[in-house]
CSV table of N, CA and C in Angstrom, one decimal:
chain,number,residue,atom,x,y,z
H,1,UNK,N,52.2,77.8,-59.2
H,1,UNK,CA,53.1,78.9,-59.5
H,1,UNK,C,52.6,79.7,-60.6
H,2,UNK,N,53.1,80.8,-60.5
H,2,UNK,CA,52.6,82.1,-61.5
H,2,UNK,C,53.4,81.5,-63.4
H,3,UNK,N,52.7,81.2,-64.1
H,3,UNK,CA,53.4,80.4,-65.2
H,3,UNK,C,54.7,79.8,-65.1
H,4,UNK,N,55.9,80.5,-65.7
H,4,UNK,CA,57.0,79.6,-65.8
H,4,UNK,C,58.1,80.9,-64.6
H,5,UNK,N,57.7,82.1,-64.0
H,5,UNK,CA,58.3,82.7,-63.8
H,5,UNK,C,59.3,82.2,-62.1
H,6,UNK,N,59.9,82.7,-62.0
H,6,UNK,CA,60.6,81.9,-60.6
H,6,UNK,C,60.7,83.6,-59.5
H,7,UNK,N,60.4,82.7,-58.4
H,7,UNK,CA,60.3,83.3,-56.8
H,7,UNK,C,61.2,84.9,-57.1
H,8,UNK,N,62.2,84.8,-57.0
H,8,UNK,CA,63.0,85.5,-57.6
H,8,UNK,C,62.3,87.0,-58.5
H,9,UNK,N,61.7,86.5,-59.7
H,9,UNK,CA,61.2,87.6,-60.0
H,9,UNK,C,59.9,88.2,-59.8
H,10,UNK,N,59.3,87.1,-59.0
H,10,UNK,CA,58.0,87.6,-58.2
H,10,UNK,C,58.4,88.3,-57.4
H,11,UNK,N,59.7,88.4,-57.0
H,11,UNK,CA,59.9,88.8,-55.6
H,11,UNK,C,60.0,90.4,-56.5
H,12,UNK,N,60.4,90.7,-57.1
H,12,UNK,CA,60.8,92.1,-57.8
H,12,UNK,C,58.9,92.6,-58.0
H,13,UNK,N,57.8,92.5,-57.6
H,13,UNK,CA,56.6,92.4,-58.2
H,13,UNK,C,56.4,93.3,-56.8
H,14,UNK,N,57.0,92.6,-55.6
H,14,UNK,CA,56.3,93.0,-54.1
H,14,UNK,C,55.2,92.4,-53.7
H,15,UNK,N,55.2,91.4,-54.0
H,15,UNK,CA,54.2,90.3,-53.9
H,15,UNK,C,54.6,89.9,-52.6
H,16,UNK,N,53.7,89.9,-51.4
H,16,UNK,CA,54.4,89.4,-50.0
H,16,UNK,C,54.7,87.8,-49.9
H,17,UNK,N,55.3,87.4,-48.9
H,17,UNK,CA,55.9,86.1,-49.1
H,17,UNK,C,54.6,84.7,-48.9
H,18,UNK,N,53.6,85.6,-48.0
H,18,UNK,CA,52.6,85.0,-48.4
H,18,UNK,C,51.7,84.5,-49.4
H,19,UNK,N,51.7,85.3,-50.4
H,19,UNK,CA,51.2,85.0,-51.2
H,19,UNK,C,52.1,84.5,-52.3
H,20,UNK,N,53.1,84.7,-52.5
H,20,UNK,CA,54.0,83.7,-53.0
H,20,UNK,C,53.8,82.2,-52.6
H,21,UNK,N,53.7,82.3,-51.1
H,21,UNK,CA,53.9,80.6,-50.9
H,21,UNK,C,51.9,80.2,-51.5
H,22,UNK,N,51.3,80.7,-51.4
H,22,UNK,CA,50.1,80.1,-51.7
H,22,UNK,C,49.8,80.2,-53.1
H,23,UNK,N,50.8,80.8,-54.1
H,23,UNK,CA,51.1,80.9,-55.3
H,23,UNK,C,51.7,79.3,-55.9
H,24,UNK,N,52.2,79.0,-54.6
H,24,UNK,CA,53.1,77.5,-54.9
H,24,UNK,C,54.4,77.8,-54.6
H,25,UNK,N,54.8,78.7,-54.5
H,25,UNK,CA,56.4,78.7,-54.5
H,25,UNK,C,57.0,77.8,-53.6
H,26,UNK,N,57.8,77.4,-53.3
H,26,UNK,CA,58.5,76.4,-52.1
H,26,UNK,C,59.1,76.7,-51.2
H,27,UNK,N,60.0,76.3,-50.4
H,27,UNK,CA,60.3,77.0,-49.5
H,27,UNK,C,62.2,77.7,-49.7
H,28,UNK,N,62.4,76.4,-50.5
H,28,UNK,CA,63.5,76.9,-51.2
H,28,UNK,C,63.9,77.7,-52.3
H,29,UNK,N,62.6,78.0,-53.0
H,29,UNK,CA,62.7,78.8,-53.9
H,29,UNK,C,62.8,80.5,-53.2
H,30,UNK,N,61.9,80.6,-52.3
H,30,UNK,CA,62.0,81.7,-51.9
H,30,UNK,C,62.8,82.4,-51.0
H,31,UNK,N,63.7,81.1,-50.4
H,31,UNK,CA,64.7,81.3,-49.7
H,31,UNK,C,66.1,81.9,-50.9
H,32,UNK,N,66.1,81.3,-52.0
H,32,UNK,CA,66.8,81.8,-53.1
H,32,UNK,C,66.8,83.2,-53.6
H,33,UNK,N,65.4,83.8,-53.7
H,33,UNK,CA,64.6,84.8,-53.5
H,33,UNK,C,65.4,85.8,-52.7
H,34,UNK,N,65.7,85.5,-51.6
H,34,UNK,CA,66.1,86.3,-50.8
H,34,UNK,C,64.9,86.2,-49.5
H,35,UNK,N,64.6,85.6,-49.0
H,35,UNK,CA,63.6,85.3,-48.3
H,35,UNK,C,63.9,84.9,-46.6
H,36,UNK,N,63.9,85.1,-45.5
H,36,UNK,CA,64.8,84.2,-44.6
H,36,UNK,C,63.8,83.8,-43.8
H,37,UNK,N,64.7,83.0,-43.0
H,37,UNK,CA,63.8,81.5,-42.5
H,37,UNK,C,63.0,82.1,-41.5
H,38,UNK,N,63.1,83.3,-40.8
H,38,UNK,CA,62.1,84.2,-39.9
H,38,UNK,C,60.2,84.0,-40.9
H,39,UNK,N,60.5,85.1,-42.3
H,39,UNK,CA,59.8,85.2,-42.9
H,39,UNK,C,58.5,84.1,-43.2
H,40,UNK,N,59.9,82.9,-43.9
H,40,UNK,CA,59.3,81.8,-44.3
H,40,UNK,C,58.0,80.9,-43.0
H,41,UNK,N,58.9,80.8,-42.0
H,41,UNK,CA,58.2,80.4,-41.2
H,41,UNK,C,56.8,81.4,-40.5
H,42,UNK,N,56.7,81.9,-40.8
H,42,UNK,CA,55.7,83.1,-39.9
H,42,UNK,C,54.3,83.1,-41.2
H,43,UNK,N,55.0,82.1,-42.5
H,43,UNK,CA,53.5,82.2,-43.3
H,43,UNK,C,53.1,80.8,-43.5
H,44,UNK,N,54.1,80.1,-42.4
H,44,UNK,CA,53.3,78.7,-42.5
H,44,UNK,C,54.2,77.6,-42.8
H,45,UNK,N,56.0,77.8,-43.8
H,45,UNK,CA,56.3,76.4,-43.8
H,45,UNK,C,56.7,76.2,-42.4
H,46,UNK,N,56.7,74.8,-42.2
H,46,UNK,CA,57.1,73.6,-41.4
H,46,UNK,C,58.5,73.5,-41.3
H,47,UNK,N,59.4,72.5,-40.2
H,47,UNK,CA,60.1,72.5,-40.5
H,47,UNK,C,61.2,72.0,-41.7
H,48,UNK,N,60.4,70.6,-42.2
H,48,UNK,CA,60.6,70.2,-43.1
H,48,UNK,C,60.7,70.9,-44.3
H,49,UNK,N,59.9,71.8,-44.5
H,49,UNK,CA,59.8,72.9,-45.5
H,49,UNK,C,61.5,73.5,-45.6
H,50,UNK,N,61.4,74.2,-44.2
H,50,UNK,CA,62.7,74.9,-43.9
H,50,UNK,C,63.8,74.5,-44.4
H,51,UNK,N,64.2,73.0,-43.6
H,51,UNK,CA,65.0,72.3,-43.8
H,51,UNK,C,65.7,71.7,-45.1
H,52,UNK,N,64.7,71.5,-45.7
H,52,UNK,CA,64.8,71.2,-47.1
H,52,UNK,C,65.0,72.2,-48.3
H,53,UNK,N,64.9,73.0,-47.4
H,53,UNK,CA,64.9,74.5,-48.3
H,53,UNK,C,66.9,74.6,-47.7
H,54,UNK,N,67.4,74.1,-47.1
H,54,UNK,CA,68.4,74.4,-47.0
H,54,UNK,C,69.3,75.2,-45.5
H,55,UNK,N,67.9,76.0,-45.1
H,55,UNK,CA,68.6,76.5,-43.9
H,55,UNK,C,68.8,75.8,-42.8
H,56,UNK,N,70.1,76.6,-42.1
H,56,UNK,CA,71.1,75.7,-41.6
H,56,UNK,C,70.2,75.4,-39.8
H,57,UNK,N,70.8,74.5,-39.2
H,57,UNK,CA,70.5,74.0,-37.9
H,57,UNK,C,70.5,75.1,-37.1
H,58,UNK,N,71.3,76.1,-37.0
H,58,UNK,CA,71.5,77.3,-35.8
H,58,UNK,C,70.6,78.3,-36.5
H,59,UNK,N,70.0,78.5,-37.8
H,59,UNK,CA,69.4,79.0,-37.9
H,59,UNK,C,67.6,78.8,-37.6
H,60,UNK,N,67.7,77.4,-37.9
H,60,UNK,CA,66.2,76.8,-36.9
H,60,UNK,C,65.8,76.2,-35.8
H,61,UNK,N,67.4,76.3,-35.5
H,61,UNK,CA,67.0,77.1,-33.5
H,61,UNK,C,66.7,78.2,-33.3
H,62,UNK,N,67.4,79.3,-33.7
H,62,UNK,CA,66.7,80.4,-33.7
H,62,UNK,C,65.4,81.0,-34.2
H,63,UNK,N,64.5,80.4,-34.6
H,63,UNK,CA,63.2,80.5,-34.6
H,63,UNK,C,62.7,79.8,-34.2
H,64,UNK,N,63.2,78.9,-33.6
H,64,UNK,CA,62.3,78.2,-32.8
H,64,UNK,C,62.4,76.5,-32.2
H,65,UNK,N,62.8,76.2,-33.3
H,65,UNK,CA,62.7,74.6,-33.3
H,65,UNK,C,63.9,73.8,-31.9
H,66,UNK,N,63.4,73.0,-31.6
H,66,UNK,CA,64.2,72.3,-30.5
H,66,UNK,C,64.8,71.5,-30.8
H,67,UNK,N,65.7,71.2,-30.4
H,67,UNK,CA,67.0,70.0,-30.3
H,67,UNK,C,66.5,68.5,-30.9
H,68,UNK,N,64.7,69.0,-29.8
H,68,UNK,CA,64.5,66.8,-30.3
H,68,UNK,C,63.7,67.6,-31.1
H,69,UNK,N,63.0,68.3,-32.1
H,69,UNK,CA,61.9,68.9,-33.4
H,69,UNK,C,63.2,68.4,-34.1
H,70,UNK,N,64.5,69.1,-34.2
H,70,UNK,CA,65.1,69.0,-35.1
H,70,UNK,C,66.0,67.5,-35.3
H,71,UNK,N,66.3,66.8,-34.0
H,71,UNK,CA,66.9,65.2,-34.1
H,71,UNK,C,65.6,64.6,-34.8
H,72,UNK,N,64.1,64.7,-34.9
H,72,UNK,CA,63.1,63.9,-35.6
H,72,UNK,C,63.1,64.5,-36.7
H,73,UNK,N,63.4,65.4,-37.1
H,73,UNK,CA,63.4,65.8,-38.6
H,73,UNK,C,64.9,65.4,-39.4
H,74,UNK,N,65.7,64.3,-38.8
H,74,UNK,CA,66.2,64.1,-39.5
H,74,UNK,C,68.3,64.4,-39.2
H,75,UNK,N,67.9,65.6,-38.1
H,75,UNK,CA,69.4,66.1,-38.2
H,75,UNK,C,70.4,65.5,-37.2
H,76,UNK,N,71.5,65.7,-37.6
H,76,UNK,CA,72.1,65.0,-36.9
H,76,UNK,C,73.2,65.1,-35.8
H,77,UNK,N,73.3,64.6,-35.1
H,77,UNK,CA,73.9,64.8,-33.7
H,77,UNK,C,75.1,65.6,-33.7
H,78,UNK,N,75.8,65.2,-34.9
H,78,UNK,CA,77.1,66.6,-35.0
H,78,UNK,C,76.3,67.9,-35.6
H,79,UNK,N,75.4,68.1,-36.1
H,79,UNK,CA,74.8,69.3,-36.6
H,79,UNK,C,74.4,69.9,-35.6
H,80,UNK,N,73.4,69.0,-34.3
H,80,UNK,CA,73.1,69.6,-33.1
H,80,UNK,C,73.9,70.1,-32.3
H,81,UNK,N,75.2,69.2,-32.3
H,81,UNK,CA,75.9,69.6,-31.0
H,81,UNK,C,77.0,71.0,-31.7
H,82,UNK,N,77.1,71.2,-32.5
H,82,UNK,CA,78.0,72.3,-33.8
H,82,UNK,C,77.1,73.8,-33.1
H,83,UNK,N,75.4,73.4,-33.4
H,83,UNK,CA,75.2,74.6,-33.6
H,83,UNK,C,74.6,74.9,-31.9
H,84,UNK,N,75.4,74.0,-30.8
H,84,UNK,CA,75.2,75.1,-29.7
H,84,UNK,C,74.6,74.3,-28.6
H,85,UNK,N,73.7,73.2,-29.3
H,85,UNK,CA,72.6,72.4,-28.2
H,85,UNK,C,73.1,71.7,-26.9
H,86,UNK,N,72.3,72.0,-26.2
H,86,UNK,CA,73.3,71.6,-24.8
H,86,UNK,C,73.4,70.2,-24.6
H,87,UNK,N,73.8,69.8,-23.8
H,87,UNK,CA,74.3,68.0,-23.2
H,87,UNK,C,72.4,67.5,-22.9
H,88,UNK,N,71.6,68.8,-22.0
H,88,UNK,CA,70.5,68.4,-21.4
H,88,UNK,C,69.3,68.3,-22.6
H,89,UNK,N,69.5,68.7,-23.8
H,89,UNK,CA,68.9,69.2,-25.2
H,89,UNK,C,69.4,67.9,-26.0
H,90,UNK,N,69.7,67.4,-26.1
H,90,UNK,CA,70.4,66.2,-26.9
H,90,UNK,C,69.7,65.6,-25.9
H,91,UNK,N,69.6,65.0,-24.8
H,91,UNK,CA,69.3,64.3,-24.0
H,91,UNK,C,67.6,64.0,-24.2
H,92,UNK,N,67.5,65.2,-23.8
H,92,UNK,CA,65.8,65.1,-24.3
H,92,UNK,C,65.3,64.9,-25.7
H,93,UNK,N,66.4,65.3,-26.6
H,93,UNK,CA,65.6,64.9,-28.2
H,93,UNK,C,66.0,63.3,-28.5
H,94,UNK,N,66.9,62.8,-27.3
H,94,UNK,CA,66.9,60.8,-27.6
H,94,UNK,C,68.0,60.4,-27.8
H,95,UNK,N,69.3,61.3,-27.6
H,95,UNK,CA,70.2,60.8,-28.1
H,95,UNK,C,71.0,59.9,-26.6
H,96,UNK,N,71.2,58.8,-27.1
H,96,UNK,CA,71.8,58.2,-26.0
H,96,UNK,C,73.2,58.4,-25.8
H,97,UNK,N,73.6,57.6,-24.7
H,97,UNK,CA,74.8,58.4,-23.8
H,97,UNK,C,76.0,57.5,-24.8
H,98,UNK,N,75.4,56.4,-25.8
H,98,UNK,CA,76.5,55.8,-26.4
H,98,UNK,C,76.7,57.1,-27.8
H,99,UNK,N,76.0,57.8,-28.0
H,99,UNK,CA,76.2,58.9,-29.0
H,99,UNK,C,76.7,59.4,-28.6
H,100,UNK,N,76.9,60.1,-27.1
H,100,UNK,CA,77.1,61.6,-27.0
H,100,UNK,C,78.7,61.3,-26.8
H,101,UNK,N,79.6,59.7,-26.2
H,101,UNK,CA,80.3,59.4,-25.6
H,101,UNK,C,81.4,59.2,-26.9
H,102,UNK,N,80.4,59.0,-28.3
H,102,UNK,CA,81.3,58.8,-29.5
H,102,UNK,C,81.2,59.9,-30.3
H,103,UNK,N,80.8,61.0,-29.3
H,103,UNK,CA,81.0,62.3,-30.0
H,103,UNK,C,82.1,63.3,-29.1
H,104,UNK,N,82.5,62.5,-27.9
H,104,UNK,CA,83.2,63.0,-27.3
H,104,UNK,C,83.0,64.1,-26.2
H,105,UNK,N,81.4,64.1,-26.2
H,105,UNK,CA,81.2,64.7,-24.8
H,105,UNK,C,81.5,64.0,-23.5
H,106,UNK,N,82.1,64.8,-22.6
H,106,UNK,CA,82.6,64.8,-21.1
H,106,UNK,C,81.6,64.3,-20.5
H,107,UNK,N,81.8,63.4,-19.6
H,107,UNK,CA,81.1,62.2,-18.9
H,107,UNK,C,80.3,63.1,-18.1
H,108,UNK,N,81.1,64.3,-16.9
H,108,UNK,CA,80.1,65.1,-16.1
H,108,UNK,C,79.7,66.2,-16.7
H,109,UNK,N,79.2,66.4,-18.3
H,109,UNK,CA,78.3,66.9,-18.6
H,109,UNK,C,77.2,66.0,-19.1
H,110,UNK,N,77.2,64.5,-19.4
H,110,UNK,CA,76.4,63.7,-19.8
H,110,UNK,C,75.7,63.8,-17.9
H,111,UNK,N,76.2,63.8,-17.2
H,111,UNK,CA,75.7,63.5,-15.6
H,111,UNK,C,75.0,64.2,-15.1
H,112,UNK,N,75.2,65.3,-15.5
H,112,UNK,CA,74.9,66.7,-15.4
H,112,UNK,C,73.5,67.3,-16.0
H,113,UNK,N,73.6,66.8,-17.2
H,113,UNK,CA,72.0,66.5,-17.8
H,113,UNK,C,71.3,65.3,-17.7
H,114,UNK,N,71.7,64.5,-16.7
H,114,UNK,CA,70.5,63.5,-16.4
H,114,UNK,C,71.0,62.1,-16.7
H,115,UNK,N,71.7,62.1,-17.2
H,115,UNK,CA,72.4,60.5,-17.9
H,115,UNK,C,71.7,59.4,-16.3
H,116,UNK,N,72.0,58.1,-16.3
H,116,UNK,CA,71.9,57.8,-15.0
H,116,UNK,C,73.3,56.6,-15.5
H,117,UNK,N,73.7,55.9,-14.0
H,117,UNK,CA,74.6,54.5,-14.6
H,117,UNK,C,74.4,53.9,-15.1
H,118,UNK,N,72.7,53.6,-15.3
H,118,UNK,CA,72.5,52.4,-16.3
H,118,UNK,C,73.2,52.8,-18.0
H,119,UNK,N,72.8,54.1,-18.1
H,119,UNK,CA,72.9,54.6,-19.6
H,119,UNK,C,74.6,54.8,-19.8
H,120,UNK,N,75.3,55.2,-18.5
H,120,UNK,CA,76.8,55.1,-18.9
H,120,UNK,C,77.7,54.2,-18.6
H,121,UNK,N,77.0,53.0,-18.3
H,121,UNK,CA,77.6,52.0,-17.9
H,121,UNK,C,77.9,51.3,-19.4
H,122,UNK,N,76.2,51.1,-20.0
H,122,UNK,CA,76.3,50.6,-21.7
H,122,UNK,C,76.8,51.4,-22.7
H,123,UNK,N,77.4,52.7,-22.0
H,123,UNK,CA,78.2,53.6,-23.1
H,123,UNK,C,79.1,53.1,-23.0
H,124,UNK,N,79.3,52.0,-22.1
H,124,UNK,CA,81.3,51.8,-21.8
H,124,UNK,C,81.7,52.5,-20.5
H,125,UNK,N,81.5,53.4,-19.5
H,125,UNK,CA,81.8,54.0,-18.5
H,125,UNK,C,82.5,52.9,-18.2
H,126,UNK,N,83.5,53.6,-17.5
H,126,UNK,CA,84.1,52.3,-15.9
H,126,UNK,C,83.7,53.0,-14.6
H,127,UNK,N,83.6,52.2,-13.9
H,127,UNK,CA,83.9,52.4,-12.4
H,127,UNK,C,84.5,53.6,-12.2
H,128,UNK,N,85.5,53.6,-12.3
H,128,UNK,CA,86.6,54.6,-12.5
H,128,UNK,C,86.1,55.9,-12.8
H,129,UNK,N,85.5,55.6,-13.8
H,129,UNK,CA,85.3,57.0,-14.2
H,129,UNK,C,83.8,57.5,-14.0
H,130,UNK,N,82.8,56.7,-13.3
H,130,UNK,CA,81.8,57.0,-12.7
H,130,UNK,C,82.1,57.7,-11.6
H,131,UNK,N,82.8,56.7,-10.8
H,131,UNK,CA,83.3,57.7,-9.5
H,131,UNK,C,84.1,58.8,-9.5
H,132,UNK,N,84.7,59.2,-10.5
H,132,UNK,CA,85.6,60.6,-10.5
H,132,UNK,C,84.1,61.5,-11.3
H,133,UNK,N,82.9,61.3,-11.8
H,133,UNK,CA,82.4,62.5,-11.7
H,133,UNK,C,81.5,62.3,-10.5
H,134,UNK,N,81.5,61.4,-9.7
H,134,UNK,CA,80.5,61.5,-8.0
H,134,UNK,C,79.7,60.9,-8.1
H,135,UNK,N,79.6,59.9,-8.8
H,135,UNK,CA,78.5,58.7,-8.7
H,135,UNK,C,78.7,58.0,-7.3
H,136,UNK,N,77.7,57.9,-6.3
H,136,UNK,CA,78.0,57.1,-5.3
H,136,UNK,C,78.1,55.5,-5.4
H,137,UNK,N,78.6,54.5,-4.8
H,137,UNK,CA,78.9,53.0,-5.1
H,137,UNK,C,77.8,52.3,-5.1
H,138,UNK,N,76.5,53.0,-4.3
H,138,UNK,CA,75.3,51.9,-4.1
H,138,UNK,C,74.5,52.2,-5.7
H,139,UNK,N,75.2,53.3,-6.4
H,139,UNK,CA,74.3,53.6,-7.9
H,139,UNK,C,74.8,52.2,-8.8
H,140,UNK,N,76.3,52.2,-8.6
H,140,UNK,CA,76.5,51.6,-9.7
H,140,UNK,C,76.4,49.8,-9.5
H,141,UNK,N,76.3,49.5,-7.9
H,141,UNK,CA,76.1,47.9,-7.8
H,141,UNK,C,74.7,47.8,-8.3
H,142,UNK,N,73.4,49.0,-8.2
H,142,UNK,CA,72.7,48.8,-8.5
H,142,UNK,C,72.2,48.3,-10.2
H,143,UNK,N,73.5,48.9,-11.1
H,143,UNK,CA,73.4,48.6,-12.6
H,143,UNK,C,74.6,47.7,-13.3
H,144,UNK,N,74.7,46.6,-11.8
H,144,UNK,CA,75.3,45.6,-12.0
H,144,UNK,C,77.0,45.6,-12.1
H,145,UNK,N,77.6,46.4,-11.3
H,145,UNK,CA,79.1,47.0,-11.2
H,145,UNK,C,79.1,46.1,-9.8
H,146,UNK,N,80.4,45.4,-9.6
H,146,UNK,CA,81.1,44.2,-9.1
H,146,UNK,C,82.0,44.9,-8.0
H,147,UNK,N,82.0,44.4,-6.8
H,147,UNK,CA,83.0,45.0,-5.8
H,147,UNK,C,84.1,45.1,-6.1
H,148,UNK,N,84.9,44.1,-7.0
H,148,UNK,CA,86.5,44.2,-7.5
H,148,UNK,C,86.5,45.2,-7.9
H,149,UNK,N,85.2,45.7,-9.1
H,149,UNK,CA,85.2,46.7,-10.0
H,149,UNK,C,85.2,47.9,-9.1
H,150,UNK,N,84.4,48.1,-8.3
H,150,UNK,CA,84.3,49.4,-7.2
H,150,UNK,C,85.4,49.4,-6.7
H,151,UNK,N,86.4,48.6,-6.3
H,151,UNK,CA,87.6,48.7,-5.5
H,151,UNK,C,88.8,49.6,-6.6
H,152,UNK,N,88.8,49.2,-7.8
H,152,UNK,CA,89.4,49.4,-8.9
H,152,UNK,C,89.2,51.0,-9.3
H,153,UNK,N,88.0,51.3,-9.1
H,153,UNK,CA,87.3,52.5,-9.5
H,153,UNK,C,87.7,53.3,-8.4
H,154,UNK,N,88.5,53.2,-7.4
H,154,UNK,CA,88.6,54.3,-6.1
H,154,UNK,C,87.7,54.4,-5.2
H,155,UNK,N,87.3,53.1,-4.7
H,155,UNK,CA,85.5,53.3,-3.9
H,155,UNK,C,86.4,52.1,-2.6
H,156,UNK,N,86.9,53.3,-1.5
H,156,UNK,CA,87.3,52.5,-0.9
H,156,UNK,C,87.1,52.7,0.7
H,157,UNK,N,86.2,53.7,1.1
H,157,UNK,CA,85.2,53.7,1.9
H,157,UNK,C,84.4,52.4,2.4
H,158,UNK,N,84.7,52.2,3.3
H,158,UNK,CA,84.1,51.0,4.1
H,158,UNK,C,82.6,51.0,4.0
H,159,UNK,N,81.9,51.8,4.5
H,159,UNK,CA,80.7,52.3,5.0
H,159,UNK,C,80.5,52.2,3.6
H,160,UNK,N,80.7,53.4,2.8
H,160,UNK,CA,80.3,53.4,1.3
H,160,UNK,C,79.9,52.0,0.5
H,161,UNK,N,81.1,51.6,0.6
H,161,UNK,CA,80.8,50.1,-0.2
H,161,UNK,C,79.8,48.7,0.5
H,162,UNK,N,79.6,48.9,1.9
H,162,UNK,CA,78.5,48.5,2.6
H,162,UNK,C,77.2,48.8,2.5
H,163,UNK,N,76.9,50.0,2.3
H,163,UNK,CA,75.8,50.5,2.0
H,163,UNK,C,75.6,50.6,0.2
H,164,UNK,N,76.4,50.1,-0.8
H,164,UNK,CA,76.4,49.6,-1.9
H,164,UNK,C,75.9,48.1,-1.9
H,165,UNK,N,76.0,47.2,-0.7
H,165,UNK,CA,75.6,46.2,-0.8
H,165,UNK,C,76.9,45.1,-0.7
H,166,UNK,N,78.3,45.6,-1.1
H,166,UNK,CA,78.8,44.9,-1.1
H,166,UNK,C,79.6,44.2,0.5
H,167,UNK,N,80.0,43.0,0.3
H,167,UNK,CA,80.4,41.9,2.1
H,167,UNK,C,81.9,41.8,1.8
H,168,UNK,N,82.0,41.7,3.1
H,168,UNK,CA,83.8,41.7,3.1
H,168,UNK,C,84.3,40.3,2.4
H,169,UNK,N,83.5,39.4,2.4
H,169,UNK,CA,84.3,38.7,1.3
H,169,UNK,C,84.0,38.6,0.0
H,170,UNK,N,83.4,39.7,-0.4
H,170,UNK,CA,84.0,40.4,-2.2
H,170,UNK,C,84.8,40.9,-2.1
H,171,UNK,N,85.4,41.8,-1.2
H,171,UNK,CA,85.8,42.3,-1.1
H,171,UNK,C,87.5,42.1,-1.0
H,172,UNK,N,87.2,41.0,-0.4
H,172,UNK,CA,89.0,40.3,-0.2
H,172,UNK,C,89.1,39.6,-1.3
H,173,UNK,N,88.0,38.7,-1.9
H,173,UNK,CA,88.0,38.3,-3.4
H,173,UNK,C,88.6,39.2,-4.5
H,174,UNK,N,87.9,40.3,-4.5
H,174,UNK,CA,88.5,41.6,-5.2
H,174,UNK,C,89.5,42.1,-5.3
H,175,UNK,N,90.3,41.6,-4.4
H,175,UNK,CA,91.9,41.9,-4.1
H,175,UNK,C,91.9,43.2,-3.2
């Protein structure tokens, strides 16, 4: 840094932000400055730079950064889902279906971006509620869902539940 002086009154000099940051400044100092995260970024900080400098999540999506750049740097899944990121965006930055289900996202948008039954079954899904967004019966015997359970869930299609795998005496077992 230029002796004891701060970003701030470098910035009154017309010193570009470039050479500020290779002066040492930080990324928060010059965001203090009056500096914005367009600038900062376009002379080189990172996101970590950014972030730590304080600017917000919808702001570093808008330059750039993605859903999973920004879930690896640390942010977090109500900050993602606040500033906009879609069900398919969460999905791909790792967040599992038991996150999204304890954040209160809607099951046929978790479906909708790719979820499969295995992933909403161990979020807790039921039967029930697999089948009311159109999961067919041979998905879910495949991730270990029980003919009683399918009967219970509204899967009452003969053929359907045959071609799920399940025999008519699960099915009378099942009640």
């Amino acid at each position: 840094k230029l002796a004891a002086y701060k970003a701030s009154e470098m910035e009154a000099t017309g010193w570009s932000v470039e050479v500020l940051k290779n002066a040492g400044y930080d990324a928060g100092e010059l965001k203090e400055a009056g500096r914005t995260v367009d600038e900062l970024q376009a002379v080189g900080y990172n996101l970590a730079d950014l972030k730590n400098a304080g600017f917000s999540t919808i702001e570093l999506q808008r330059v750039g950064f993605s859903a999973e750049d920004l879930r690896a740097a640390g942010t977090s899944l109500a900050d993602l889902a606040t500033a906009g990121a879609t069900v398919a965006q969460l999905k791909q930055a790792g967040i599992s279906a038991i996150g999204l289900k304890a954040e209160g996202i809607p099951l046929a948008d978790m479906k909708n971006a790719g979820y499969v039954p295995k992933d909403l079954k161990q979020a807790g899904f039921t039967a029930t509620e697999l089948h009311e967004v159109g999961f067919p019966a041979y998905e879910l015997t495949a991730v270990g869902f029980v003919a009683s359970e399918l009967k219970l869930g509204g899967y009452f299609n003969v053929a359907e539940l045959k071609e799920a795998g399940c025999v008519v005496k699960e099915l009378k077992d099942g009640g």
